[in-house]
Amino acid sequence: MNVTGESVDAIRELINIGVGRAAGLLNDMTGTHIRLEVPEVRVLRYTDLPREDRLVDGSRLSAVTLMFRGPFSGMSMLLFPDKSAAVLIAALTGEKIEEGDLDALRIETLNEVGNIVNNAVMGSITNVLGERLVYSMPEFREGSITDIMGESRSGAYDWVILAVSQFTIEDLWVVGNILMIFEIGALDRLLEKIGAVTGTSP
Amino acid sequence: MREVVMPKILVIDDSGFQRKVLSSVLAGEGYQVVTAEDGEVGFEMAHSEAPDLIICDLLMPGIDGYTFLKMAREGGLDTPVLVFTSDIQKSTRDICMGLGAFDVLNKPVQKESLVPAVERAIRSRERV
Amino acid sequence: MNAVSSFTQCGNLDILPAGVIVIRPDYTVVCWNRTIEEWTGIPRVDAVGRDLREIFPYLEEKRYALRIQQVFEGGPAALFSTQFHPHFIPAPLPGGGSRFQRTTVHPLSEGGETYAFIFIDDVTELVVQVRAYREMRDRALREIDERKQKEAALEESEAWFREIFDSVNDAIHIHELREDGLPGRFIDVNAVASRMLGYGREELLVMTPLDLVCGEHSRPLEQIGREILETGQAIFETEHRKKGGDSVPVEIHAHRATIRENDVVVSIVRDISQRRRSEEALAAANRKLNLLSTITRHDILNQVMALKIIADLLEMERDPAVMAGYIEKMRFVTDTIEEQVNFTRDYQEIGVRDATWQNIAETVRKVTEGLSHPGVGIVTATGDIEVFADPLFEKVIYNLLDNALRYGGPSLSGIRVSLATEGDRLLIAVEDDGAGIPAADKKNLFQRGFGKHSGLGLFLSREILAITGMAIRETGEPGRGARFEILVPAGKFRGNSVPGVTRE
């Protein structure tokens, strides 16, 4: 797979912009400063995804996923270690929540948080690229990273772009990851668009 | 005919994509643009190139934007610094202003907001 | 436009059970379905064409505006959850309160125009259910918590109980209670029970208390069973057989109890060997005190009466030779009184002090040291055996050896102290090769007053031995030597070299 450093750099900046907006919205909701880290963007085989250290940190994860299709397809997700999701909801709603006690209403609340973050990230990408995509509704999933990705793989492809952006909700000590997986079939189209916008060639 | 020397702007950003986009917009306005890919090189160039304005990213590996602002202030650098970040949190803006930034602008580049901010920053220095 | 007019009519959207509002990017309402009309009380004609932010001014706030903006820009649908936005639009319920809502805002492109499709679900019922569920769950959690605390306390108390159970001085037997009041199998026993009986806990748990009993109960077993059934408790005595064969007298306090829903008996079993021995000794001492206060007093009064008579006779007598005879009689009588007083003094000591374990060989050695026995060999062959006896046991041995030396005559050359067994009794033999006991004397040998010259006399020796259940007899052949045999009952002797008896 030949992806130039410039393309990866461009993808990272697009994601950065989305994460920055998401942080602004999360800050509004939690009233807490969100510390951001430099996002990591890597090209890797789909089958190697579950072995990514940053993803498997914690056997039980909670995620709000958003699938997208169109000129490029893939999945964006907000990913928390198990306990963090409950801490976050407790902070957002002012409830006292036992660890792991997520009922329909609380899951929906977490869905909204994921919706805000995912939409911000996707919005920034589609904005810059001027593309229209079709999205699924946000979906809450729990389990290992393999459980969460589930049958999301839509095509016969080997390579994906993995973008991980870690953030910390400072007062709550909640660490989350924004994770994007672009299918490789879509990757050429994405890089093409980036090239067109930035004047670089993929 | 008197030759007008256009102000020099130093762009510090780890993203080549951002450096390229910013440079093309600023060059299009007639500014001289020099770039640095991290805070450390940027801090050297802030002295060696004697720019009229510095535009600095926040999230960078190594010396990030916050550290750069601190170093600039502690080093007595009087060049105005515009922070250019995708982070839209008000708390982030407050931190940067507290560290002596001239202004904080949000990515992505929007010519309509970038150019007036650059002009304001450069004028502020001329007045000093 | 067709699309717009179809929204404006809202015809199809009216059949939806959810509230639907469609707006343009400038927030102009193009559809306001019947459900929204019903919820808000605002008729469609008053809403369509107006800016939605005029109707609901809070929609201008960033938390709504930014996200709806993203939808118009072609982003994914925006979700407004019930917990954050319980009432996206005001919709009072007929019975008071407001409908809980879950709202999604979807992008919709039709006829080249972009719309936002606001879809509002009434989730009041869900909220009620979830709240009920949460309450139920919280209560369940609280109950689990309480139960855990109780269990922890129970565990602690069980450990505490076990410690007490194993650290008391008495054995504790817990066993089943049969319907007839008799004991069933052991359920648990403490460490003392194992030590007392020599059986391991596991061995005992397949037995019943009746397997242990080897003696008589202080009351008929059936009666004890009835007492337990009727009054819930019984106190009785019996004897238990140890694994090694020895028996141990026990006093049992049995209490009926319910443990883990089983009808059981908790018995405190006390080893009363020591108490038995003391009781026996006390009984013997009492017997002797009675003897002292009746027979002895009577004997002395007899002698005193004799003295008075002699004194009267002496007063009337003038013959010096006869007078000398009376005086001699008076001396004899006073000697007798003195002896009787000495007897009461010695007798008093018997049973006063507790019986102790005494080594036979050691005792013989001590006694021998205090005796003069020129030309007579004293042989002790008693190994390392101890007997449980009154502290005056030493005087008994002294008496036997002294008798042999005193009455053995010229043929006496040796005395032998040896051991043998008779049934489960130990036999201590003290024999000599002297003159022996004449057949005529054998009958009165152990009567009080016989053998006036010897220390305590054989009568007292027998009494001393009887305190701890020992008996004494003379089995020697007249003319060939005396042989005294002391019989010690099982349990009153110990040691590892008892002839003919295999011991632990």
PDB file of C-alpha atoms in Angstrom, chain C residues 4-222:
ATOM      1  CA  VAL C   4     -42.295  21.681  -0.564  1.00  0.00           C
ATOM      2  CA  SER C   5     -45.979  21.498  -1.122  1.00  0.00           C
ATOM      3  CA  SER C   6     -45.999  17.842  -0.182  1.00  0.00           C
ATOM      4  CA  PHE C   7     -44.277  18.758   3.112  1.00  0.00           C
ATOM      5  CA  THR C   8     -46.582  21.651   3.661  1.00  0.00           C
ATOM      6  CA  GLN C   9     -49.575  19.448   3.399  1.00  0.00           C
ATOM      7  CA  CYS C  10     -47.940  17.065   5.780  1.00  0.00           C
ATOM      8  CA  GLY C  11     -50.544  14.529   4.733  1.00  0.00           C
ATOM      9  CA  ASN C  12     -48.434  11.408   4.994  1.00  0.00           C
ATOM     10  CA  LEU C  13     -46.649  12.606   8.069  1.00  0.00           C
ATOM     11  CA  ASP C  14     -49.926  12.960   9.934  1.00  0.00           C
ATOM     12  CA  ILE C  15     -50.330   9.247  10.225  1.00  0.00           C
ATOM     13  CA  LEU C  16     -47.050   8.932  12.133  1.00  0.00           C
ATOM     14  CA  PRO C  17     -47.375   8.516  15.900  1.00  0.00           C
ATOM     15  CA  ALA C  18     -44.335  10.779  16.274  1.00  0.00           C
ATOM     16  CA  GLY C  19     -44.028  14.522  16.077  1.00  0.00           C
ATOM     17  CA  VAL C  20     -42.498  15.777  12.833  1.00  0.00           C
ATOM     18  CA  ILE C  21     -41.311  19.269  12.000  1.00  0.00           C
ATOM     19  CA  VAL C  22     -39.512  20.047   8.729  1.00  0.00           C
ATOM     20  CA  ILE C  23     -37.520  23.250   8.369  1.00  0.00           C
ATOM     21  CA  ARG C  24     -35.433  24.957   5.741  1.00  0.00           C
ATOM     22  CA  PRO C  25     -31.863  26.105   6.434  1.00  0.00           C
ATOM     23  CA  ASP C  26     -33.295  29.479   7.465  1.00  0.00           C
ATOM     24  CA  TYR C  27     -35.508  27.633   9.990  1.00  0.00           C
ATOM     25  CA  THR C  28     -38.702  28.373   8.108  1.00  0.00           C
ATOM     26  CA  VAL C  29     -41.220  25.706   9.068  1.00  0.00           C
ATOM     27  CA  VAL C  30     -42.510  23.814   6.033  1.00  0.00           C
ATOM     28  CA  CYS C  31     -44.224  20.982   7.871  1.00  0.00           C
ATOM     29  CA  TRP C  32     -45.915  20.704  11.248  1.00  0.00           C
ATOM     30  CA  ASN C  33     -47.705  17.406  11.587  1.00  0.00           C
ATOM     31  CA  ARG C  34     -50.845  16.612  13.503  1.00  0.00           C
ATOM     32  CA  THR C  35     -48.996  15.070  16.420  1.00  0.00           C
ATOM     33  CA  ILE C  36     -47.066  18.319  16.892  1.00  0.00           C
ATOM     34  CA  GLU C  37     -50.329  20.217  16.704  1.00  0.00           C
ATOM     35  CA  GLU C  38     -51.771  18.038  19.427  1.00  0.00           C
ATOM     36  CA  TRP C  39     -48.712  18.227  21.670  1.00  0.00           C
ATOM     37  CA  THR C  40     -48.123  21.972  21.377  1.00  0.00           C
ATOM     38  CA  GLY C  41     -51.674  23.160  20.856  1.00  0.00           C
ATOM     39  CA  ILE C  42     -50.322  25.310  18.015  1.00  0.00           C
ATOM     40  CA  PRO C  43     -52.303  24.693  14.797  1.00  0.00           C
ATOM     41  CA  ARG C  44     -50.409  23.983  11.607  1.00  0.00           C
ATOM     42  CA  VAL C  45     -51.612  27.141   9.936  1.00  0.00           C
ATOM     43  CA  ASP C  46     -50.061  29.246  12.670  1.00  0.00           C
ATOM     44  CA  ALA C  47     -46.687  27.481  12.439  1.00  0.00           C
ATOM     45  CA  VAL C  48     -45.944  26.824   8.796  1.00  0.00           C
ATOM     46  CA  GLY C  49     -44.031  29.648   7.188  1.00  0.00           C
ATOM     47  CA  ARG C  50     -42.712  30.993  10.494  1.00  0.00           C
ATOM     48  CA  ASP C  51     -39.123  30.831  11.743  1.00  0.00           C
ATOM     49  CA  LEU C  52     -39.011  27.922  14.200  1.00  0.00           C
ATOM     50  CA  ARG C  53     -36.736  30.002  16.464  1.00  0.00           C
ATOM     51  CA  GLU C  54     -39.562  32.498  16.881  1.00  0.00           C
ATOM     52  CA  ILE C  55     -41.785  29.723  18.208  1.00  0.00           C
ATOM     53  CA  PHE C  56     -39.033  28.116  20.350  1.00  0.00           C
ATOM     54  CA  PRO C  57     -36.421  30.833  21.003  1.00  0.00           C
ATOM     55  CA  TYR C  58     -34.056  28.485  22.884  1.00  0.00           C
ATOM     56  CA  LEU C  59     -33.188  26.808  19.573  1.00  0.00           C
ATOM     57  CA  GLU C  60     -30.876  29.749  18.939  1.00  0.00           C
ATOM     58  CA  GLU C  61     -28.587  28.455  21.669  1.00  0.00           C
ATOM     59  CA  LYS C  62     -25.276  27.060  20.436  1.00  0.00           C
ATOM     60  CA  ARG C  63     -26.021  23.528  21.679  1.00  0.00           C
ATOM     61  CA  TYR C  64     -28.898  23.322  19.236  1.00  0.00           C
ATOM     62  CA  ALA C  65     -27.854  25.778  16.518  1.00  0.00           C
ATOM     63  CA  LEU C  66     -24.370  24.322  15.917  1.00  0.00           C
ATOM     64  CA  ARG C  67     -25.614  20.809  15.587  1.00  0.00           C
ATOM     65  CA  ILE C  68     -28.581  21.604  13.404  1.00  0.00           C
ATOM     66  CA  GLN C  69     -26.202  23.626  11.259  1.00  0.00           C
ATOM     67  CA  GLN C  70     -24.053  20.499  10.760  1.00  0.00           C
ATOM     68  CA  VAL C  71     -27.108  18.647   9.544  1.00  0.00           C
ATOM     69  CA  PHE C  72     -27.810  21.306   6.942  1.00  0.00           C
ATOM     70  CA  GLU C  73     -24.174  21.059   5.888  1.00  0.00           C
ATOM     71  CA  GLY C  74     -24.708  17.412   5.037  1.00  0.00           C
ATOM     72  CA  GLY C  75     -23.409  15.862   8.235  1.00  0.00           C
ATOM     73  CA  PRO C  76     -24.872  12.855   9.953  1.00  0.00           C
ATOM     74  CA  ALA C  77     -28.209  13.015  11.747  1.00  0.00           C
ATOM     75  CA  ALA C  78     -28.088  14.763  15.115  1.00  0.00           C
ATOM     76  CA  LEU C  79     -29.398  12.933  18.159  1.00  0.00           C
ATOM     77  CA  PHE C  80     -30.860  14.816  21.110  1.00  0.00           C
ATOM     78  CA  SER C  81     -31.148  12.338  23.956  1.00  0.00           C
ATOM     79  CA  THR C  82     -33.903  12.238  26.538  1.00  0.00           C
ATOM     80  CA  GLN C  83     -31.633  12.856  29.488  1.00  0.00           C
ATOM     81  CA  PHE C  84     -30.060  16.002  28.027  1.00  0.00           C
ATOM     82  CA  HIS C  85     -33.117  17.257  26.228  1.00  0.00           C
ATOM     83  CA  PRO C  86     -36.122  15.741  27.990  1.00  0.00           C
ATOM     84  CA  HIS C  87     -38.486  18.216  26.382  1.00  0.00           C
ATOM     85  CA  PHE C  88     -37.180  19.280  22.967  1.00  0.00           C
ATOM     86  CA  ILE C  89     -40.423  21.132  22.430  1.00  0.00           C
ATOM     87  CA  PRO C  90     -42.991  21.922  25.145  1.00  0.00           C
ATOM     88  CA  ALA C  91     -45.677  19.206  25.123  1.00  0.00           C
ATOM     89  CA  PRO C  92     -47.782  19.090  28.280  1.00  0.00           C
ATOM     90  CA  LEU C  93     -49.497  15.852  29.229  1.00  0.00           C
ATOM     91  CA  PRO C  94     -53.260  15.891  29.863  1.00  0.00           C
ATOM     92  CA  GLY C  95     -52.757  14.780  33.463  1.00  0.00           C
ATOM     93  CA  GLY C  96     -49.972  17.302  34.198  1.00  0.00           C
ATOM     94  CA  GLY C  97     -46.253  17.139  33.550  1.00  0.00           C
ATOM     95  CA  SER C  98     -44.583  17.079  30.161  1.00  0.00           C
ATOM     96  CA  ARG C  99     -43.974  14.401  27.593  1.00  0.00           C
ATOM     97  CA  PHE C 100     -40.456  13.038  27.586  1.00  0.00           C
ATOM     98  CA  GLN C 101     -38.970  13.187  24.134  1.00  0.00           C
ATOM     99  CA  ARG C 102     -36.191  11.703  22.099  1.00  0.00           C
ATOM    100  CA  THR C 103     -35.356  13.815  19.088  1.00  0.00           C
ATOM    101  CA  THR C 104     -33.356  13.212  15.942  1.00  0.00           C
ATOM    102  CA  VAL C 105     -32.671  15.726  13.237  1.00  0.00           C
ATOM    103  CA  HIS C 106     -32.041  14.240   9.794  1.00  0.00           C
ATOM    104  CA  PRO C 107     -30.785  15.869   6.633  1.00  0.00           C
ATOM    105  CA  LEU C 108     -33.172  15.606   3.721  1.00  0.00           C
ATOM    106  CA  SER C 109     -32.460  16.651   0.164  1.00  0.00           C
ATOM    107  CA  GLU C 110     -35.357  16.935  -2.170  1.00  0.00           C
ATOM    108  CA  GLY C 111     -35.733  18.822  -5.414  1.00  0.00           C
ATOM    109  CA  GLY C 112     -32.306  20.411  -4.957  1.00  0.00           C
ATOM    110  CA  GLU C 113     -33.331  21.855  -1.612  1.00  0.00           C
ATOM    111  CA  THR C 114     -31.926  20.898   1.759  1.00  0.00           C
ATOM    112  CA  TYR C 115     -34.222  20.399   4.713  1.00  0.00           C
ATOM    113  CA  ALA C 116     -33.859  19.317   8.292  1.00  0.00           C
ATOM    114  CA  PHE C 117     -36.349  16.718   9.318  1.00  0.00           C
ATOM    115  CA  ILE C 118     -37.004  16.965  13.080  1.00  0.00           C
ATOM    116  CA  PHE C 119     -38.408  13.713  14.341  1.00  0.00           C
ATOM    117  CA  ILE C 120     -39.693  13.736  17.937  1.00  0.00           C
ATOM    118  CA  ASP C 121     -40.557  10.477  19.716  1.00  0.00           C
ATOM    119  CA  ASP C 122     -42.710  10.387  22.835  1.00  0.00           C
ATOM    120  CA  VAL C 123     -40.696   8.216  25.260  1.00  0.00           C
ATOM    121  CA  THR C 124     -42.661   9.074  28.415  1.00  0.00           C
ATOM    122  CA  GLU C 125     -43.572   5.429  28.896  1.00  0.00           C
ATOM    123  CA  LEU C 126     -39.951   4.346  28.448  1.00  0.00           C
ATOM    124  CA  VAL C 127     -38.783   6.931  30.972  1.00  0.00           C
ATOM    125  CA  VAL C 128     -41.344   5.721  33.487  1.00  0.00           C
ATOM    126  CA  GLN C 129     -40.231   2.144  32.925  1.00  0.00           C
ATOM    127  CA  VAL C 130     -36.539   2.935  33.156  1.00  0.00           C
ATOM    128  CA  ARG C 131     -37.086   4.915  36.323  1.00  0.00           C
ATOM    129  CA  ALA C 132     -39.037   2.016  37.801  1.00  0.00           C
ATOM    130  CA  TYR C 133     -36.271  -0.324  36.684  1.00  0.00           C
ATOM    131  CA  ARG C 134     -33.610   1.900  38.236  1.00  0.00           C
ATOM    132  CA  GLU C 135     -35.511   2.063  41.479  1.00  0.00           C
ATOM    133  CA  MET C 136     -35.924  -1.694  41.451  1.00  0.00           C
ATOM    134  CA  ARG C 137     -32.281  -2.193  40.610  1.00  0.00           C
ATOM    135  CA  ASP C 138     -31.135   0.225  43.299  1.00  0.00           C
ATOM    136  CA  ARG C 139     -33.287  -1.579  45.812  1.00  0.00           C
ATOM    137  CA  ALA C 140     -31.947  -4.950  44.674  1.00  0.00           C
ATOM    138  CA  LEU C 141     -28.392  -3.630  44.933  1.00  0.00           C
ATOM    139  CA  ARG C 142     -29.082  -2.315  48.398  1.00  0.00           C
ATOM    140  CA  GLU C 143     -30.506  -5.663  49.390  1.00  0.00           C
ATOM    141  CA  ILE C 144     -27.532  -7.537  47.948  1.00  0.00           C
ATOM    142  CA  ASP C 145     -25.301  -5.149  49.837  1.00  0.00           C
ATOM    143  CA  GLU C 146     -27.141  -5.794  53.062  1.00  0.00           C
ATOM    144  CA  ARG C 147     -27.016  -9.522  52.483  1.00  0.00           C
ATOM    145  CA  LYS C 148     -23.290  -9.363  51.804  1.00  0.00           C
ATOM    146  CA  GLN C 149     -22.792  -7.462  55.020  1.00  0.00           C
ATOM    147  CA  LYS C 150     -24.847 -10.012  56.894  1.00  0.00           C
ATOM    148  CA  GLU C 151     -22.896 -12.854  55.336  1.00  0.00           C
ATOM    149  CA  ALA C 152     -19.613 -11.203  56.234  1.00  0.00           C
ATOM    150  CA  ALA C 153     -20.827 -10.749  59.798  1.00  0.00           C
ATOM    151  CA  LEU C 154     -21.969 -14.354  59.852  1.00  0.00           C
ATOM    152  CA  GLU C 155     -18.626 -15.578  58.561  1.00  0.00           C
ATOM    153  CA  GLU C 156     -16.893 -13.550  61.196  1.00  0.00           C
ATOM    154  CA  SER C 157     -19.134 -14.906  63.902  1.00  0.00           C
ATOM    155  CA  GLU C 158     -18.650 -18.441  62.600  1.00  0.00           C
ATOM    156  CA  ALA C 159     -14.891 -18.058  62.754  1.00  0.00           C
ATOM    157  CA  TRP C 160     -15.312 -16.550  66.204  1.00  0.00           C
ATOM    158  CA  PHE C 161     -17.553 -19.425  67.235  1.00  0.00           C
ATOM    159  CA  ARG C 162     -15.140 -22.011  65.822  1.00  0.00           C
ATOM    160  CA  GLU C 163     -12.356 -20.493  67.870  1.00  0.00           C
ATOM    161  CA  ILE C 164     -14.410 -20.687  71.044  1.00  0.00           C
ATOM    162  CA  PHE C 165     -15.626 -24.132  70.030  1.00  0.00           C
ATOM    163  CA  ASP C 166     -12.057 -25.395  69.805  1.00  0.00           C
ATOM    164  CA  SER C 167     -10.549 -23.491  72.699  1.00  0.00           C
ATOM    165  CA  VAL C 168     -12.870 -24.418  75.562  1.00  0.00           C
ATOM    166  CA  ASN C 169     -11.646 -26.932  78.135  1.00  0.00           C
ATOM    167  CA  ASP C 170     -14.572 -29.283  77.682  1.00  0.00           C
ATOM    168  CA  ALA C 171     -15.411 -31.470  74.740  1.00  0.00           C
ATOM    169  CA  ILE C 172     -18.376 -30.334  72.679  1.00  0.00           C
ATOM    170  CA  HIS C 173     -20.401 -32.900  70.768  1.00  0.00           C
ATOM    171  CA  ILE C 174     -23.040 -31.823  68.309  1.00  0.00           C
ATOM    172  CA  HIS C 175     -25.131 -34.720  67.125  1.00  0.00           C
ATOM    173  CA  GLU C 176     -28.455 -35.533  65.550  1.00  0.00           C
ATOM    174  CA  LEU C 177     -31.502 -36.023  67.699  1.00  0.00           C
ATOM    175  CA  ARG C 178     -33.648 -39.045  66.946  1.00  0.00           C
ATOM    176  CA  GLU C 179     -37.395 -38.949  67.367  1.00  0.00           C
ATOM    177  CA  ASP C 180     -37.152 -41.099  70.491  1.00  0.00           C
ATOM    178  CA  GLY C 181     -34.780 -38.571  72.039  1.00  0.00           C
ATOM    179  CA  LEU C 182     -31.749 -40.809  71.629  1.00  0.00           C
ATOM    180  CA  PRO C 183     -28.652 -39.484  69.897  1.00  0.00           C
ATOM    181  CA  GLY C 184     -27.994 -39.925  66.190  1.00  0.00           C
ATOM    182  CA  ARG C 185     -24.793 -39.349  64.292  1.00  0.00           C
ATOM    183  CA  PHE C 186     -22.246 -36.739  65.236  1.00  0.00           C
ATOM    184  CA  ILE C 187     -22.481 -33.564  63.194  1.00  0.00           C
ATOM    185  CA  ASP C 188     -19.492 -31.815  64.654  1.00  0.00           C
ATOM    186  CA  VAL C 189     -17.054 -32.189  67.511  1.00  0.00           C
ATOM    187  CA  ASN C 190     -14.411 -29.823  68.793  1.00  0.00           C
ATOM    188  CA  ALA C 191     -10.697 -30.381  69.141  1.00  0.00           C
ATOM    189  CA  VAL C 192     -10.989 -31.258  72.842  1.00  0.00           C
ATOM    190  CA  ALA C 193     -13.404 -34.096  72.004  1.00  0.00           C
ATOM    191  CA  SER C 194     -10.778 -35.617  69.714  1.00  0.00           C
ATOM    192  CA  ARG C 195      -8.071 -35.227  72.328  1.00  0.00           C
ATOM    193  CA  MET C 196     -10.236 -36.645  75.104  1.00  0.00           C
ATOM    194  CA  LEU C 197     -11.230 -39.739  73.149  1.00  0.00           C
ATOM    195  CA  GLY C 198      -8.189 -40.330  70.953  1.00  0.00           C
ATOM    196  CA  TYR C 199     -10.351 -40.414  67.814  1.00  0.00           C
ATOM    197  CA  GLY C 200      -9.817 -38.017  64.900  1.00  0.00           C
ATOM    198  CA  ARG C 201     -12.661 -35.662  64.050  1.00  0.00           C
ATOM    199  CA  GLU C 202     -13.399 -37.532  60.813  1.00  0.00           C
ATOM    200  CA  GLU C 203     -13.545 -40.839  62.699  1.00  0.00           C
ATOM    201  CA  LEU C 204     -16.004 -39.426  65.197  1.00  0.00           C
ATOM    202  CA  LEU C 205     -18.249 -37.964  62.492  1.00  0.00           C
ATOM    203  CA  VAL C 206     -19.257 -41.460  61.356  1.00  0.00           C
ATOM    204  CA  MET C 207     -20.090 -42.564  64.907  1.00  0.00           C
ATOM    205  CA  THR C 208     -22.879 -41.827  67.349  1.00  0.00           C
ATOM    206  CA  PRO C 209     -22.428 -40.952  71.029  1.00  0.00           C
ATOM    207  CA  LEU C 210     -23.787 -44.404  71.921  1.00  0.00           C
ATOM    208  CA  ASP C 211     -20.745 -45.985  70.223  1.00  0.00           C
ATOM    209  CA  LEU C 212     -18.633 -44.330  72.889  1.00  0.00           C
ATOM    210  CA  VAL C 213     -20.619 -45.308  75.950  1.00  0.00           C
ATOM    211  CA  CYS C 214     -19.000 -48.078  77.992  1.00  0.00           C
ATOM    212  CA  GLY C 215     -20.477 -47.542  81.430  1.00  0.00           C
ATOM    213  CA  GLU C 216     -23.834 -47.120  83.081  1.00  0.00           C
ATOM    214  CA  HIS C 217     -25.747 -43.880  82.627  1.00  0.00           C
ATOM    215  CA  SER C 218     -26.584 -42.076  85.839  1.00  0.00           C
ATOM    216  CA  ARG C 219     -30.249 -42.467  84.804  1.00  0.00           C
ATOM    217  CA  PRO C 220     -31.810 -44.846  82.288  1.00  0.00           C
ATOM    218  CA  LEU C 221     -30.979 -43.740  78.749  1.00  0.00           C
ATOM    219  CA  GLU C 222     -34.665 -43.671  77.767  1.00  0.00           C
TER     220      GLU C 222
END
